[in-house]
Amino acid sequence: LEILPVKIKAVVHESGSNVVAAMRPLEEKHAWASIRCAGHTLQLLMNTALKETCISRALCAARQLVEHFNKVELASTKLKMKREQMNVKKIFTDPRCQHKMEQYIPHDRQTPRTAMASR
C-alpha cells in the first residue's frame, strides 16, 4: 500500500521519546501534525495509578463490597430498599466497559476491612 506523503496530514503515535524524536524530521519535511495517542497516554496513566498501594487497596475494597451485594441476596434486597427509601436511582453499570477494566484492576484477595485497616 503506497500512500503519497502529500496525502498524509497527521500521524497519531505513542508518547515514547524515540517515536517523538522520529516524528520531528517528518513534521518539518512534510508539515505533518504529530498527535500523541490519548488512549495510550491514558493507559500509561492508569498503569501508573494502579501501582499506587492506596489506589489498589481502595479498588480491592470497592470490588469486594460490590461482590458482597451481588452474591448475598439479603444484603442486595436491603440495599435496594434503602436506595428506594432515599429516592436514589439505580447505579448504571456499562457492561461494555466492565470486562475491559478487569485486566487493569488488581485482584487482591484482602477483605475490605483488612484493605482499609492496612492503609
PDB file of C-alpha atoms in Angstrom, residues 13-113:
ATOM      1  CA  HIS A  13       1.594   7.739  17.737  1.00  0.00           C
ATOM      2  CA  GLU A  14       2.556   6.747  21.270  1.00  0.00           C
ATOM      3  CA  SER A  15       4.410   9.164  23.524  1.00  0.00           C
ATOM      4  CA  GLY A  16       7.731   7.323  23.629  1.00  0.00           C
ATOM      5  CA  SER A  17      10.716   9.652  23.298  1.00  0.00           C
ATOM      6  CA  ASN A  18      12.082   7.627  20.379  1.00  0.00           C
ATOM      7  CA  VAL A  19       8.817   7.960  18.441  1.00  0.00           C
ATOM      8  CA  VAL A  20       8.506  11.663  19.239  1.00  0.00           C
ATOM      9  CA  ALA A  21      12.111  12.197  18.089  1.00  0.00           C
ATOM     10  CA  ALA A  22      11.488  10.213  14.894  1.00  0.00           C
ATOM     11  CA  MET A  23       8.482  12.397  14.102  1.00  0.00           C
ATOM     12  CA  ARG A  24      10.349  15.726  14.289  1.00  0.00           C
ATOM     13  CA  PRO A  25      12.050  15.473  10.879  1.00  0.00           C
ATOM     14  CA  LEU A  26       8.793  14.273   9.304  1.00  0.00           C
ATOM     15  CA  GLU A  27       6.919  17.234  10.788  1.00  0.00           C
ATOM     16  CA  GLU A  28       9.491  19.620   9.333  1.00  0.00           C
ATOM     17  CA  LYS A  29       9.831  17.934   5.947  1.00  0.00           C
ATOM     18  CA  HIS A  30       6.151  17.226   5.247  1.00  0.00           C
ATOM     19  CA  ALA A  31       4.349  19.600   7.655  1.00  0.00           C
ATOM     20  CA  TRP A  32       2.580  16.628   9.237  1.00  0.00           C
ATOM     21  CA  ALA A  33       0.865  17.118  12.565  1.00  0.00           C
ATOM     22  CA  SER A  34       2.307  14.914  15.292  1.00  0.00           C
ATOM     23  CA  ILE A  35      -0.503  13.709  17.563  1.00  0.00           C
ATOM     24  CA  ARG A  36       0.202  11.675  20.670  1.00  0.00           C
ATOM     25  CA  CYS A  37      -2.393   8.946  21.178  1.00  0.00           C
ATOM     26  CA  ALA A  38      -4.744   9.875  24.022  1.00  0.00           C
ATOM     27  CA  GLY A  39      -5.683   6.221  24.557  1.00  0.00           C
ATOM     28  CA  HIS A  40      -2.057   5.191  25.010  1.00  0.00           C
ATOM     29  CA  THR A  41      -1.416   8.120  27.340  1.00  0.00           C
ATOM     30  CA  LEU A  42      -4.483   7.205  29.400  1.00  0.00           C
ATOM     31  CA  GLN A  43      -3.344   3.579  29.583  1.00  0.00           C
ATOM     32  CA  LEU A  44       0.080   4.662  30.873  1.00  0.00           C
ATOM     33  CA  LEU A  45      -1.634   6.877  33.441  1.00  0.00           C
ATOM     34  CA  MET A  46      -3.894   4.024  34.603  1.00  0.00           C
ATOM     35  CA  ASN A  47      -0.985   1.584  34.857  1.00  0.00           C
ATOM     36  CA  THR A  48       0.975   4.076  36.966  1.00  0.00           C
ATOM     37  CA  ALA A  49      -2.016   4.889  39.179  1.00  0.00           C
ATOM     38  CA  LEU A  50      -2.821   1.217  39.786  1.00  0.00           C
ATOM     39  CA  LYS A  51       0.707   0.659  41.116  1.00  0.00           C
ATOM     40  CA  GLU A  52      -0.108   3.016  43.996  1.00  0.00           C
ATOM     41  CA  THR A  53      -0.932   0.971  47.081  1.00  0.00           C
ATOM     42  CA  CYS A  54      -3.731   3.252  48.267  1.00  0.00           C
ATOM     43  CA  ILE A  55      -5.483   3.079  44.884  1.00  0.00           C
ATOM     44  CA  SER A  56      -5.191  -0.696  44.551  1.00  0.00           C
ATOM     45  CA  ARG A  57      -6.455  -1.144  48.126  1.00  0.00           C
ATOM     46  CA  ALA A  58      -9.421   1.149  47.501  1.00  0.00           C
ATOM     47  CA  LEU A  59     -10.271  -0.762  44.317  1.00  0.00           C
ATOM     48  CA  CYS A  60      -9.977  -4.059  46.173  1.00  0.00           C
ATOM     49  CA  ALA A  61     -12.298  -2.859  48.924  1.00  0.00           C
ATOM     50  CA  ALA A  62     -14.792  -1.496  46.392  1.00  0.00           C
ATOM     51  CA  ARG A  63     -14.721  -4.729  44.384  1.00  0.00           C
ATOM     52  CA  GLN A  64     -15.348  -6.845  47.467  1.00  0.00           C
ATOM     53  CA  LEU A  65     -18.175  -4.576  48.592  1.00  0.00           C
ATOM     54  CA  VAL A  66     -19.847  -4.887  45.178  1.00  0.00           C
ATOM     55  CA  GLU A  67     -19.265  -8.666  45.179  1.00  0.00           C
ATOM     56  CA  HIS A  68     -20.923  -8.879  48.611  1.00  0.00           C
ATOM     57  CA  PHE A  69     -24.084  -7.136  47.420  1.00  0.00           C
ATOM     58  CA  ASN A  70     -24.109  -9.177  44.203  1.00  0.00           C
ATOM     59  CA  LYS A  71     -23.741 -12.527  45.992  1.00  0.00           C
ATOM     60  CA  VAL A  72     -25.775 -12.080  49.200  1.00  0.00           C
ATOM     61  CA  GLU A  73     -29.478 -11.820  48.362  1.00  0.00           C
ATOM     62  CA  LEU A  74     -30.489 -10.381  51.751  1.00  0.00           C
ATOM     63  CA  ALA A  75     -27.861  -7.624  51.513  1.00  0.00           C
ATOM     64  CA  SER A  76     -28.900  -6.858  47.941  1.00  0.00           C
ATOM     65  CA  THR A  77     -32.569  -6.632  48.925  1.00  0.00           C
ATOM     66  CA  LYS A  78     -31.828  -4.355  51.887  1.00  0.00           C
ATOM     67  CA  LEU A  79     -29.649  -2.140  49.694  1.00  0.00           C
ATOM     68  CA  LYS A  80     -32.429  -1.883  47.111  1.00  0.00           C
ATOM     69  CA  MET A  81     -34.979  -0.988  49.806  1.00  0.00           C
ATOM     70  CA  LYS A  82     -32.664   1.652  51.278  1.00  0.00           C
ATOM     71  CA  ARG A  83     -31.971   3.086  47.820  1.00  0.00           C
ATOM     72  CA  GLU A  84     -35.722   3.353  47.124  1.00  0.00           C
ATOM     73  CA  GLN A  85     -36.336   4.851  50.569  1.00  0.00           C
ATOM     74  CA  MET A  86     -33.703   7.519  49.865  1.00  0.00           C
ATOM     75  CA  ASN A  87     -35.080   8.032  46.337  1.00  0.00           C
ATOM     76  CA  VAL A  88     -31.709   7.231  44.751  1.00  0.00           C
ATOM     77  CA  LYS A  89     -31.699   5.982  41.184  1.00  0.00           C
ATOM     78  CA  LYS A  90     -30.173   2.612  40.400  1.00  0.00           C
ATOM     79  CA  ILE A  91     -26.477   2.835  39.633  1.00  0.00           C
ATOM     80  CA  PHE A  92     -25.754   2.287  35.957  1.00  0.00           C
ATOM     81  CA  THR A  93     -23.014  -0.166  35.045  1.00  0.00           C
ATOM     82  CA  ASP A  94     -21.863  -0.259  31.458  1.00  0.00           C
ATOM     83  CA  PRO A  95     -21.149  -3.940  30.698  1.00  0.00           C
ATOM     84  CA  ARG A  96     -19.056  -2.944  27.672  1.00  0.00           C
ATOM     85  CA  CYS A  97     -16.527  -1.251  29.947  1.00  0.00           C
ATOM     86  CA  GLN A  98     -16.745  -3.531  32.956  1.00  0.00           C
ATOM     87  CA  HIS A  99     -14.972  -6.523  31.401  1.00  0.00           C
ATOM     88  CA  LYS A 100     -12.262  -4.316  29.889  1.00  0.00           C
ATOM     89  CA  MET A 101     -11.369  -2.786  33.262  1.00  0.00           C
ATOM     90  CA  GLU A 102     -10.959  -6.238  34.803  1.00  0.00           C
ATOM     91  CA  GLN A 103      -7.498  -6.538  33.247  1.00  0.00           C
ATOM     92  CA  TYR A 104      -6.350  -3.305  34.936  1.00  0.00           C
ATOM     93  CA  ILE A 105      -7.800  -3.774  38.411  1.00  0.00           C
ATOM     94  CA  PRO A 106      -5.622  -5.812  40.777  1.00  0.00           C
ATOM     95  CA  HIS A 107      -7.333  -8.882  42.194  1.00  0.00           C
ATOM     96  CA  ASP A 108      -6.050  -8.546  45.731  1.00  0.00           C
ATOM     97  CA  ARG A 109      -7.857 -11.031  47.971  1.00  0.00           C
ATOM     98  CA  GLN A 110      -7.848  -8.920  51.133  1.00  0.00           C
ATOM     99  CA  THR A 111     -11.150  -8.367  52.856  1.00  0.00           C
ATOM    100  CA  PRO A 112     -12.488  -4.802  52.760  1.00  0.00           C
ATOM    101  CA  ARG A 113     -11.756  -4.463  56.480  1.00  0.00           C
TER     102      ARG A 113
END
